[in-house]
Amino acid sequence: MKNSFYALLLGSLFLTACGNKSAKNSAVTDSTSVQTNVKDGAQTVSPTATATSDSSEFDINKIPVSTKDIGKFPYLTAPEGYRFNDFTKSDLETLHFGVDSKLLAVEGKTFKSNIYKNDKETPFNVQIVSKAYENAITTLGGVQISSKILPGEIDKIGKGVLEKENHSYGIIGANEFTLNHVNTYVIRTADAEVWIELSFWENGGYINILKKGSAEIPTVSIIKSDVIKNDLDKTGKATVYINFDIDKSTLLPDGIKAVDEITTVLKNDPTLKLSIEGHTDNSGKVENNKTLSTSRATTVLETLVKSGISVSRLKAAGYGSSKPIADNTNEAGKAKNRRVELVKL
């Protein structure tokens, strides 16, 4: 029912934005004190407590606490006549939001999507969609944060990191125009902190929604050499969970121990040949996951060779997220999909 309510809310606000142009210079909220500025036809809403702040550090405690019932994650739908397309969800991810000329890292549950017009024959109206979301967010007690981003922030974080996070085109394709047209909103309640990023281009828009918090991370034990050997003998395949640095192919200490177990298996059976196959969950872009899984499989191969295993007994391949063995809609399933499979040759 709550999701239906907010779908109707966005729809009604969408129609209001169409029919009442005079409303574009005012922001409506029942529970927050806001300051409204109009520049070049665009409205910016900022909490009065932070509008003139000289502090270089963002203080979430200055954002008013909303008493509204904001519903269930991801809280907002596409406006009436528009749709979400190519959306992704994650139980735990870090995104960077534009705040007071900087990019602030926030970790939590995420929803990310393109926004497109249902009717391809009529143009995407940036002003209407932007106003619809602004009204919906402020009605829930949210506020817009000063989000003009300095170009140097992109270099500091790294464009590759921002691309991996699937950020708005306004950040990834940063230039003087787009950096001034990425809008950041925050909804703060007694038990939730919700971050929203909106940006638009000629034919569509992009939205990131993040509920700050941490997920329950499942523990993964290192599989021992005797178990690997038994699985290979029985099924011709063994699944190993190897810890790498985040979004990299660098082995972490536990990962090195896991590869040592594979080395033991190969040294105990000089006739054994293995295909080392990397797999990921479905977070991020398909092509990036394929590259990452291949790189990680290659790292395992190279580490085995350094331990004295002949490269003629090994090969490496990466399949990205194309062969999941568990549900990618929750963190436990994602953890199972991030694996290395050893297949007998």
mmCIF file of C-alpha atoms in Angstrom:
data_model
loop_
_atom_site.group_PDB
_atom_site.id
_atom_site.type_symbol
_atom_site.label_atom_id
_atom_site.label_comp_id
_atom_site.label_asym_id
_atom_site.label_seq_id
_atom_site.Cartn_x
_atom_site.Cartn_y
_atom_site.Cartn_z
ATOM 1 C CA MET A 1 0.000 0.000 0.000
ATOM 2 C CA LYS A 2 2.818 2.429 0.836
ATOM 3 C CA ASN A 3 4.507 1.889 -2.494
ATOM 4 C CA SER A 4 1.174 2.442 -4.239
ATOM 5 C CA PHE A 5 0.678 5.638 -2.266
ATOM 6 C CA TYR A 6 4.019 7.093 -3.327
ATOM 7 C CA ALA A 7 3.459 6.046 -6.907
ATOM 8 C CA LEU A 8 0.202 8.012 -6.805
ATOM 9 C CA LEU A 9 1.964 10.868 -5.027
ATOM 10 C CA LEU A 10 4.566 11.201 -7.766
ATOM 11 C CA GLY A 11 1.873 10.949 -10.406
ATOM 12 C CA SER A 12 -0.182 13.727 -8.861
ATOM 13 C CA LEU A 13 2.864 15.915 -8.323
ATOM 14 C CA PHE A 14 3.848 15.305 -11.915
ATOM 15 C CA LEU A 15 0.474 16.629 -13.105
ATOM 16 C CA THR A 16 0.707 19.560 -10.720
ATOM 17 C CA ALA A 17 4.104 20.484 -12.173
ATOM 18 C CA CYS A 18 2.601 20.431 -15.671
ATOM 19 C CA GLY A 19 -0.346 22.664 -14.872
ATOM 20 C CA ASN A 20 1.010 25.097 -12.349
ATOM 21 C CA LYS A 21 4.116 26.854 -13.667
ATOM 22 C CA SER A 22 3.940 29.405 -10.893
ATOM 23 C CA ALA A 23 4.728 26.646 -8.409
ATOM 24 C CA LYS A 24 8.215 26.184 -9.806
ATOM 25 C CA ASN A 25 9.607 28.979 -7.661
ATOM 26 C CA SER A 26 8.435 27.567 -4.345
ATOM 27 C CA ALA A 27 9.183 24.437 -2.332
ATOM 28 C CA VAL A 28 6.514 22.752 -0.178
ATOM 29 C CA THR A 29 7.384 20.917 3.006
ATOM 30 C CA ASP A 30 5.506 20.249 6.226
ATOM 31 C CA SER A 31 8.391 19.464 8.518
ATOM 32 C CA THR A 32 11.562 21.234 7.361
ATOM 33 C CA SER A 33 12.858 24.773 7.265
ATOM 34 C CA VAL A 34 14.257 25.418 3.802
ATOM 35 C CA GLN A 35 15.765 28.214 1.759
ATOM 36 C CA THR A 36 14.741 28.528 -1.907
ATOM 37 C CA ASN A 37 16.875 30.095 -4.630
ATOM 38 C CA VAL A 38 16.092 30.445 -8.321
ATOM 39 C CA LYS A 39 18.883 30.711 -10.888
ATOM 40 C CA ASP A 40 18.526 30.279 -14.653
ATOM 41 C CA GLY A 41 15.097 28.768 -14.131
ATOM 42 C CA ALA A 42 16.348 26.043 -11.790
ATOM 43 C CA GLN A 43 15.294 25.857 -8.170
ATOM 44 C CA THR A 44 17.660 24.864 -5.365
ATOM 45 C CA VAL A 45 16.379 23.938 -1.907
ATOM 46 C CA SER A 46 18.861 23.869 0.969
ATOM 47 C CA PRO A 47 18.398 23.554 4.735
ATOM 48 C CA THR A 48 18.759 26.983 6.302
ATOM 49 C CA ALA A 49 21.112 25.519 8.885
ATOM 50 C CA THR A 50 23.689 24.726 6.199
ATOM 51 C CA ALA A 51 22.935 27.263 3.469
ATOM 52 C CA THR A 52 25.699 29.663 4.585
ATOM 53 C CA SER A 53 27.949 27.210 6.379
ATOM 54 C CA ASP A 54 31.677 27.880 6.052
ATOM 55 C CA SER A 55 32.599 24.413 7.322
ATOM 56 C CA SER A 56 34.436 22.162 4.871
ATOM 57 C CA GLU A 57 32.929 19.079 6.500
ATOM 58 C CA PHE A 58 29.323 18.084 5.894
ATOM 59 C CA ASP A 59 27.333 17.644 9.127
ATOM 60 C CA ILE A 60 24.346 15.314 8.752
ATOM 61 C CA ASN A 61 23.051 16.496 12.137
ATOM 62 C CA LYS A 62 22.188 19.859 10.548
ATOM 63 C CA ILE A 63 19.667 18.151 8.272
ATOM 64 C CA PRO A 64 16.178 18.399 9.823
ATOM 65 C CA VAL A 65 14.698 15.103 11.020
ATOM 66 C CA SER A 66 11.488 14.284 9.146
ATOM 67 C CA THR A 67 8.544 12.772 11.003
ATOM 68 C CA LYS A 68 6.919 11.583 7.792
ATOM 69 C CA ASP A 69 6.323 7.904 7.006
ATOM 70 C CA ILE A 70 8.630 7.527 4.003
ATOM 71 C CA GLY A 71 7.508 3.975 3.159
ATOM 72 C CA LYS A 72 9.685 1.111 2.005
ATOM 73 C CA PHE A 73 12.968 1.140 0.100
ATOM 74 C CA PRO A 74 13.531 2.477 -2.571
ATOM 75 C CA TYR A 75 10.764 4.892 -1.484
ATOM 76 C CA LEU A 76 10.181 6.573 -4.883
ATOM 77 C CA THR A 77 8.758 5.438 -8.222
ATOM 78 C CA ALA A 78 9.172 6.911 -11.673
ATOM 79 C CA PRO A 79 6.677 9.741 -12.339
ATOM 80 C CA GLU A 80 3.471 8.957 -14.210
ATOM 81 C CA GLY A 81 4.258 8.579 -17.913
ATOM 82 C CA TYR A 82 7.882 7.651 -17.183
ATOM 83 C CA ARG A 83 9.622 4.404 -16.233
ATOM 84 C CA PHE A 84 12.708 3.012 -14.534
ATOM 85 C CA ASN A 85 14.953 1.123 -16.943
ATOM 86 C CA ASP A 86 18.096 -1.037 -16.481
ATOM 87 C CA PHE A 87 17.880 -0.690 -12.698
ATOM 88 C CA THR A 88 20.209 -2.464 -10.241
ATOM 89 C CA LYS A 89 19.958 -3.166 -6.510
ATOM 90 C CA SER A 90 22.564 -4.009 -3.895
ATOM 91 C CA ASP A 91 22.345 -4.832 -0.185
ATOM 92 C CA LEU A 92 25.659 -3.086 0.456
ATOM 93 C CA GLU A 93 27.578 -0.667 -1.747
ATOM 94 C CA THR A 94 29.528 2.576 -1.473
ATOM 95 C CA LEU A 95 28.429 5.535 -3.608
ATOM 96 C CA HIS A 96 29.836 9.060 -3.803
ATOM 97 C CA PHE A 97 27.347 11.937 -3.550
ATOM 98 C CA GLY A 98 27.954 15.564 -4.438
ATOM 99 C CA VAL A 99 27.930 17.599 -1.213
ATOM 100 C CA ASP A 100 29.205 21.165 -0.761
ATOM 101 C CA SER A 101 31.607 21.008 -3.745
ATOM 102 C CA LYS A 102 32.943 17.588 -2.727
ATOM 103 C CA LEU A 103 32.141 13.925 -3.326
ATOM 104 C CA LEU A 104 31.129 12.248 -0.065
ATOM 105 C CA ALA A 105 31.374 8.440 0.248
ATOM 106 C CA VAL A 106 28.245 6.841 1.744
ATOM 107 C CA GLU A 107 27.757 3.096 2.295
ATOM 108 C CA GLY A 108 24.427 1.315 2.319
ATOM 109 C CA LYS A 109 21.630 -0.403 0.416
ATOM 110 C CA THR A 110 21.287 0.941 -3.126
ATOM 111 C CA PHE A 111 18.842 1.291 -6.003
ATOM 112 C CA LYS A 112 20.111 2.768 -9.287
ATOM 113 C CA SER A 113 18.211 3.307 -12.515
ATOM 114 C CA ASN A 114 17.801 5.228 -15.747
ATOM 115 C CA ILE A 115 14.558 7.196 -16.139
ATOM 116 C CA TYR A 116 12.908 7.183 -19.552
ATOM 117 C CA LYS A 117 9.703 8.462 -21.120
ATOM 118 C CA ASN A 118 7.101 5.762 -21.810
ATOM 119 C CA ASP A 119 5.967 7.448 -24.997
ATOM 120 C CA LYS A 120 8.988 7.683 -27.301
ATOM 121 C CA GLU A 121 7.149 10.066 -29.590
ATOM 122 C CA THR A 122 7.089 12.859 -27.011
ATOM 123 C CA PRO A 123 10.255 14.447 -25.583
ATOM 124 C CA PHE A 124 11.589 13.849 -22.077
ATOM 125 C CA ASN A 125 10.738 16.954 -20.034
ATOM 126 C CA VAL A 126 13.606 17.572 -17.621
ATOM 127 C CA GLN A 127 11.862 20.435 -15.796
ATOM 128 C CA ILE A 128 8.709 18.410 -15.124
ATOM 129 C CA VAL A 129 10.511 15.274 -13.942
ATOM 130 C CA SER A 130 12.935 17.247 -11.800
ATOM 131 C CA LYS A 131 10.062 19.191 -10.215
ATOM 132 C CA ALA A 132 8.062 16.000 -9.617
ATOM 133 C CA TYR A 133 10.922 14.436 -7.665
ATOM 134 C CA GLU A 134 11.707 17.662 -5.832
ATOM 135 C CA ASN A 135 8.102 17.934 -4.660
ATOM 136 C CA ALA A 136 7.911 14.258 -3.674
ATOM 137 C CA ILE A 137 11.170 14.390 -1.715
ATOM 138 C CA THR A 138 10.376 17.630 0.108
ATOM 139 C CA THR A 139 6.886 16.323 0.927
ATOM 140 C CA LEU A 140 8.615 13.407 2.675
ATOM 141 C CA GLY A 141 10.691 15.902 4.660
ATOM 142 C CA GLY A 142 13.820 15.682 2.536
ATOM 143 C CA VAL A 143 16.038 18.598 1.525
ATOM 144 C CA GLN A 144 18.342 19.367 -1.379
ATOM 145 C CA ILE A 145 22.015 19.728 -0.560
ATOM 146 C CA SER A 146 24.371 22.150 -2.276
ATOM 147 C CA SER A 147 25.839 19.734 -4.811
ATOM 148 C CA LYS A 148 27.992 21.816 -7.161
ATOM 149 C CA ILE A 149 31.032 19.585 -7.567
ATOM 150 C CA LEU A 150 34.558 20.853 -8.174
ATOM 151 C CA PRO A 151 36.217 19.129 -11.177
ATOM 152 C CA GLY A 152 39.207 18.144 -9.012
ATOM 153 C CA GLU A 153 36.954 15.885 -6.947
ATOM 154 C CA ILE A 154 36.513 13.557 -9.940
ATOM 155 C CA ASP A 155 40.284 13.052 -10.168
ATOM 156 C CA LYS A 156 40.555 12.576 -6.399
ATOM 157 C CA ILE A 157 38.030 9.721 -6.304
ATOM 158 C CA GLY A 158 38.884 8.363 -9.752
ATOM 159 C CA LYS A 159 36.586 8.215 -12.757
ATOM 160 C CA GLY A 160 36.978 4.432 -12.833
ATOM 161 C CA VAL A 161 35.580 4.146 -9.294
ATOM 162 C CA LEU A 162 32.613 6.373 -10.137
ATOM 163 C CA GLU A 163 31.912 4.379 -13.302
ATOM 164 C CA LYS A 164 31.982 1.159 -11.265
ATOM 165 C CA GLU A 165 29.434 2.704 -8.918
ATOM 166 C CA ASN A 166 27.210 3.477 -11.935
ATOM 167 C CA HIS A 167 26.944 7.132 -11.011
ATOM 168 C CA SER A 168 24.984 9.673 -12.993
ATOM 169 C CA TYR A 169 26.349 10.761 -16.336
ATOM 170 C CA GLY A 170 26.629 14.222 -14.831
ATOM 171 C CA ILE A 171 29.449 12.974 -12.606
ATOM 172 C CA ILE A 172 31.101 10.371 -14.843
ATOM 173 C CA GLY A 173 31.115 12.694 -17.866
ATOM 174 C CA ALA A 174 32.077 15.616 -15.682
ATOM 175 C CA ASN A 175 32.390 19.067 -17.202
ATOM 176 C CA GLU A 176 31.492 22.560 -16.048
ATOM 177 C CA PHE A 177 27.853 22.204 -17.168
ATOM 178 C CA THR A 178 27.084 18.710 -15.874
ATOM 179 C CA LEU A 179 28.761 19.270 -12.512
ATOM 180 C CA ASN A 180 26.266 22.061 -11.890
ATOM 181 C CA HIS A 181 23.307 19.839 -12.844
ATOM 182 C CA VAL A 182 23.701 16.898 -10.466
ATOM 183 C CA ASN A 183 21.209 17.219 -7.614
ATOM 184 C CA THR A 184 21.741 15.614 -4.205
ATOM 185 C CA TYR A 185 18.908 15.177 -1.693
ATOM 186 C CA VAL A 186 18.827 13.758 1.832
ATOM 187 C CA ILE A 187 15.826 12.436 3.757
ATOM 188 C CA ARG A 188 16.644 11.979 7.434
ATOM 189 C CA THR A 189 14.221 10.250 9.810
ATOM 190 C CA ALA A 190 14.623 8.932 13.353
ATOM 191 C CA ASP A 191 15.810 5.556 12.027
ATOM 192 C CA ALA A 192 16.900 6.145 8.425
ATOM 193 C CA GLU A 193 19.279 8.285 6.375
ATOM 194 C CA VAL A 194 18.386 8.261 2.693
ATOM 195 C CA TRP A 195 20.559 9.783 -0.045
ATOM 196 C CA ILE A 196 19.201 10.539 -3.522
ATOM 197 C CA GLU A 197 21.137 11.646 -6.587
ATOM 198 C CA LEU A 198 19.342 12.958 -9.689
ATOM 199 C CA SER A 199 20.751 14.087 -12.995
ATOM 200 C CA PHE A 200 19.335 14.597 -16.467
ATOM 201 C CA TRP A 201 20.378 14.741 -20.072
ATOM 202 C CA GLU A 202 18.427 15.511 -23.254
ATOM 203 C CA ASN A 203 16.489 12.239 -23.523
ATOM 204 C CA GLY A 204 16.420 10.868 -20.005
ATOM 205 C CA GLY A 205 17.551 10.963 -16.418
ATOM 206 C CA TYR A 206 19.387 8.931 -13.810
ATOM 207 C CA ILE A 207 18.560 8.282 -10.153
ATOM 208 C CA ASN A 208 20.603 6.732 -7.344
ATOM 209 C CA ILE A 209 18.889 5.986 -4.011
ATOM 210 C CA LEU A 210 20.919 4.819 -1.011
ATOM 211 C CA LYS A 211 19.745 3.952 2.493
ATOM 212 C CA LYS A 212 22.778 4.361 4.709
ATOM 213 C CA GLY A 213 23.706 1.364 6.812
ATOM 214 C CA SER A 214 25.592 -1.906 6.854
ATOM 215 C CA ALA A 215 24.539 -5.386 5.787
ATOM 216 C CA GLU A 216 25.128 -8.664 7.584
ATOM 217 C CA ILE A 217 28.224 -10.032 5.864
ATOM 218 C CA PRO A 218 28.391 -13.839 5.784
ATOM 219 C CA THR A 219 31.636 -15.520 6.847
ATOM 220 C CA VAL A 220 33.525 -17.591 4.285
ATOM 221 C CA SER A 221 35.873 -20.350 5.438
ATOM 222 C CA ILE A 222 38.979 -21.374 3.510
ATOM 223 C CA ILE A 223 38.428 -24.718 1.819
ATOM 224 C CA LYS A 224 41.201 -27.201 2.651
ATOM 225 C CA SER A 225 43.299 -29.120 0.140
ATOM 226 C CA ASP A 226 41.751 -32.502 1.011
ATOM 227 C CA VAL A 227 38.254 -31.143 0.329
ATOM 228 C CA ILE A 228 39.388 -29.616 -2.977
ATOM 229 C CA LYS A 229 40.949 -32.943 -3.999
ATOM 230 C CA ASN A 230 37.829 -34.894 -3.007
ATOM 231 C CA ASP A 231 35.543 -32.574 -4.991
ATOM 232 C CA LEU A 232 37.783 -32.756 -8.055
ATOM 233 C CA ASP A 233 37.838 -36.568 -7.919
ATOM 234 C CA LYS A 234 34.065 -36.819 -7.480
ATOM 235 C CA THR A 235 32.731 -34.135 -9.818
ATOM 236 C CA GLY A 236 35.741 -32.838 -11.731
ATOM 237 C CA LYS A 237 35.184 -29.411 -10.202
ATOM 238 C CA ALA A 238 35.831 -27.611 -6.900
ATOM 239 C CA THR A 239 34.551 -24.210 -5.767
ATOM 240 C CA VAL A 240 36.966 -22.020 -3.803
ATOM 241 C CA TYR A 241 36.212 -18.656 -2.154
ATOM 242 C CA ILE A 242 39.298 -16.486 -2.431
ATOM 243 C CA ASN A 243 39.492 -13.030 -0.864
ATOM 244 C CA PHE A 244 40.695 -10.243 -3.157
ATOM 245 C CA ASP A 245 40.954 -6.512 -2.559
ATOM 246 C CA ILE A 246 37.687 -4.700 -3.420
ATOM 247 C CA ASP A 247 37.277 -4.300 -7.196
ATOM 248 C CA LYS A 248 40.861 -5.465 -7.701
ATOM 249 C CA SER A 249 42.719 -8.697 -8.422
ATOM 250 C CA THR A 250 45.137 -8.281 -5.502
ATOM 251 C CA LEU A 251 45.065 -11.251 -3.119
ATOM 252 C CA LEU A 252 44.332 -10.498 0.536
ATOM 253 C CA PRO A 253 46.090 -12.564 3.253
ATOM 254 C CA ASP A 254 43.199 -15.068 3.481
ATOM 255 C CA GLY A 255 43.207 -15.263 -0.303
ATOM 256 C CA ILE A 256 46.896 -16.216 -0.320
ATOM 257 C CA LYS A 257 46.145 -19.011 2.158
ATOM 258 C CA ALA A 258 43.362 -20.295 -0.108
ATOM 259 C CA VAL A 259 45.718 -20.392 -3.100
ATOM 260 C CA ASP A 260 48.272 -22.237 -0.939
ATOM 261 C CA GLU A 261 45.677 -25.008 -0.497
ATOM 262 C CA ILE A 262 45.337 -25.261 -4.287
ATOM 263 C CA THR A 263 49.126 -25.441 -4.571
ATOM 264 C CA THR A 264 49.171 -28.393 -2.163
ATOM 265 C CA VAL A 265 46.625 -30.270 -4.281
ATOM 266 C CA LEU A 266 48.646 -29.738 -7.465
ATOM 267 C CA LYS A 267 51.953 -30.725 -5.857
ATOM 268 C CA ASN A 268 50.432 -33.907 -4.420
ATOM 269 C CA ASP A 269 49.133 -34.919 -7.870
ATOM 270 C CA PRO A 270 51.711 -34.032 -10.592
ATOM 271 C CA THR A 271 49.359 -35.249 -13.348
ATOM 272 C CA LEU A 272 46.529 -32.901 -12.402
ATOM 273 C CA LYS A 273 45.754 -30.011 -14.767
ATOM 274 C CA LEU A 274 43.284 -27.276 -13.886
ATOM 275 C CA SER A 275 41.243 -24.530 -15.510
ATOM 276 C CA ILE A 276 40.979 -21.642 -13.038
ATOM 277 C CA GLU A 277 37.667 -19.874 -13.677
ATOM 278 C CA GLY A 278 36.693 -16.576 -12.038
ATOM 279 C CA HIS A 279 33.106 -15.505 -11.311
ATOM 280 C CA THR A 280 31.482 -12.378 -9.822
ATOM 281 C CA ASP A 281 28.054 -11.279 -8.608
ATOM 282 C CA ASN A 282 25.938 -8.981 -10.794
ATOM 283 C CA SER A 283 26.914 -5.658 -9.176
ATOM 284 C CA GLY A 284 28.265 -3.147 -11.674
ATOM 285 C CA LYS A 285 28.618 -3.325 -15.441
ATOM 286 C CA VAL A 286 28.734 -6.689 -17.238
ATOM 287 C CA GLU A 287 31.940 -5.911 -19.133
ATOM 288 C CA ASN A 288 33.717 -4.716 -15.975
ATOM 289 C CA ASN A 289 32.748 -7.906 -14.138
ATOM 290 C CA LYS A 290 34.092 -10.027 -17.006
ATOM 291 C CA THR A 291 37.401 -8.166 -16.933
ATOM 292 C CA LEU A 292 37.660 -8.381 -13.144
ATOM 293 C CA SER A 293 36.922 -12.127 -13.026
ATOM 294 C CA THR A 294 39.506 -12.824 -15.735
ATOM 295 C CA SER A 295 42.112 -10.723 -13.937
ATOM 296 C CA ARG A 296 41.475 -12.547 -10.639
ATOM 297 C CA ALA A 297 41.719 -15.980 -12.275
ATOM 298 C CA THR A 298 45.004 -14.900 -13.876
ATOM 299 C CA THR A 299 46.320 -13.751 -10.491
ATOM 300 C CA VAL A 300 45.607 -17.196 -9.028
ATOM 301 C CA LEU A 301 47.390 -18.834 -11.975
ATOM 302 C CA GLU A 302 50.431 -16.578 -11.636
ATOM 303 C CA THR A 303 50.601 -17.186 -7.882
ATOM 304 C CA LEU A 304 50.548 -20.961 -8.449
ATOM 305 C CA VAL A 305 53.346 -20.670 -11.016
ATOM 306 C CA LYS A 306 55.434 -18.669 -8.535
ATOM 307 C CA SER A 307 54.930 -21.533 -6.077
ATOM 308 C CA GLY A 308 56.499 -23.994 -8.512
ATOM 309 C CA ILE A 309 53.519 -25.255 -10.532
ATOM 310 C CA SER A 310 54.210 -25.529 -14.282
ATOM 311 C CA VAL A 311 52.162 -23.077 -16.338
ATOM 312 C CA SER A 312 51.544 -25.935 -18.823
ATOM 313 C CA ARG A 313 49.225 -27.493 -16.223
ATOM 314 C CA LEU A 314 47.076 -24.398 -15.868
ATOM 315 C CA LYS A 315 44.808 -22.046 -17.770
ATOM 316 C CA ALA A 316 42.684 -19.092 -16.605
ATOM 317 C CA ALA A 317 39.300 -17.758 -17.694
ATOM 318 C CA GLY A 318 36.744 -15.244 -16.418
ATOM 319 C CA TYR A 319 32.970 -15.406 -16.774
ATOM 320 C CA GLY A 320 31.895 -12.338 -14.787
ATOM 321 C CA SER A 321 28.297 -12.645 -13.566
ATOM 322 C CA SER A 322 27.098 -14.890 -16.402
ATOM 323 C CA LYS A 323 27.053 -18.144 -14.375
ATOM 324 C CA PRO A 324 25.492 -17.460 -10.941
ATOM 325 C CA ILE A 325 24.987 -20.325 -8.498
ATOM 326 C CA ALA A 326 22.883 -18.312 -6.015
ATOM 327 C CA ASP A 327 20.358 -15.475 -5.856
ATOM 328 C CA ASN A 328 21.957 -12.105 -6.675
ATOM 329 C CA THR A 329 19.198 -10.110 -4.928
ATOM 330 C CA ASN A 330 20.713 -10.516 -1.449
ATOM 331 C CA GLU A 331 24.222 -10.241 0.001
ATOM 332 C CA ALA A 332 24.455 -13.897 1.020
ATOM 333 C CA GLY A 333 23.742 -14.962 -2.564
ATOM 334 C CA LYS A 334 26.164 -12.416 -3.988
ATOM 335 C CA ALA A 335 28.919 -13.733 -1.690
ATOM 336 C CA LYS A 336 28.401 -17.258 -3.058
ATOM 337 C CA ASN A 337 28.590 -16.009 -6.631
ATOM 338 C CA ARG A 338 31.931 -14.284 -6.030
ATOM 339 C CA ARG A 339 34.007 -17.435 -6.410
ATOM 340 C CA VAL A 340 36.779 -19.269 -8.224
ATOM 341 C CA GLU A 341 36.024 -22.651 -9.739
ATOM 342 C CA LEU A 342 38.747 -25.237 -10.366
ATOM 343 C CA VAL A 343 37.848 -27.500 -13.265
ATOM 344 C CA LYS A 344 39.815 -30.602 -14.264
ATOM 345 C CA LEU A 345 41.343 -30.465 -17.739
#
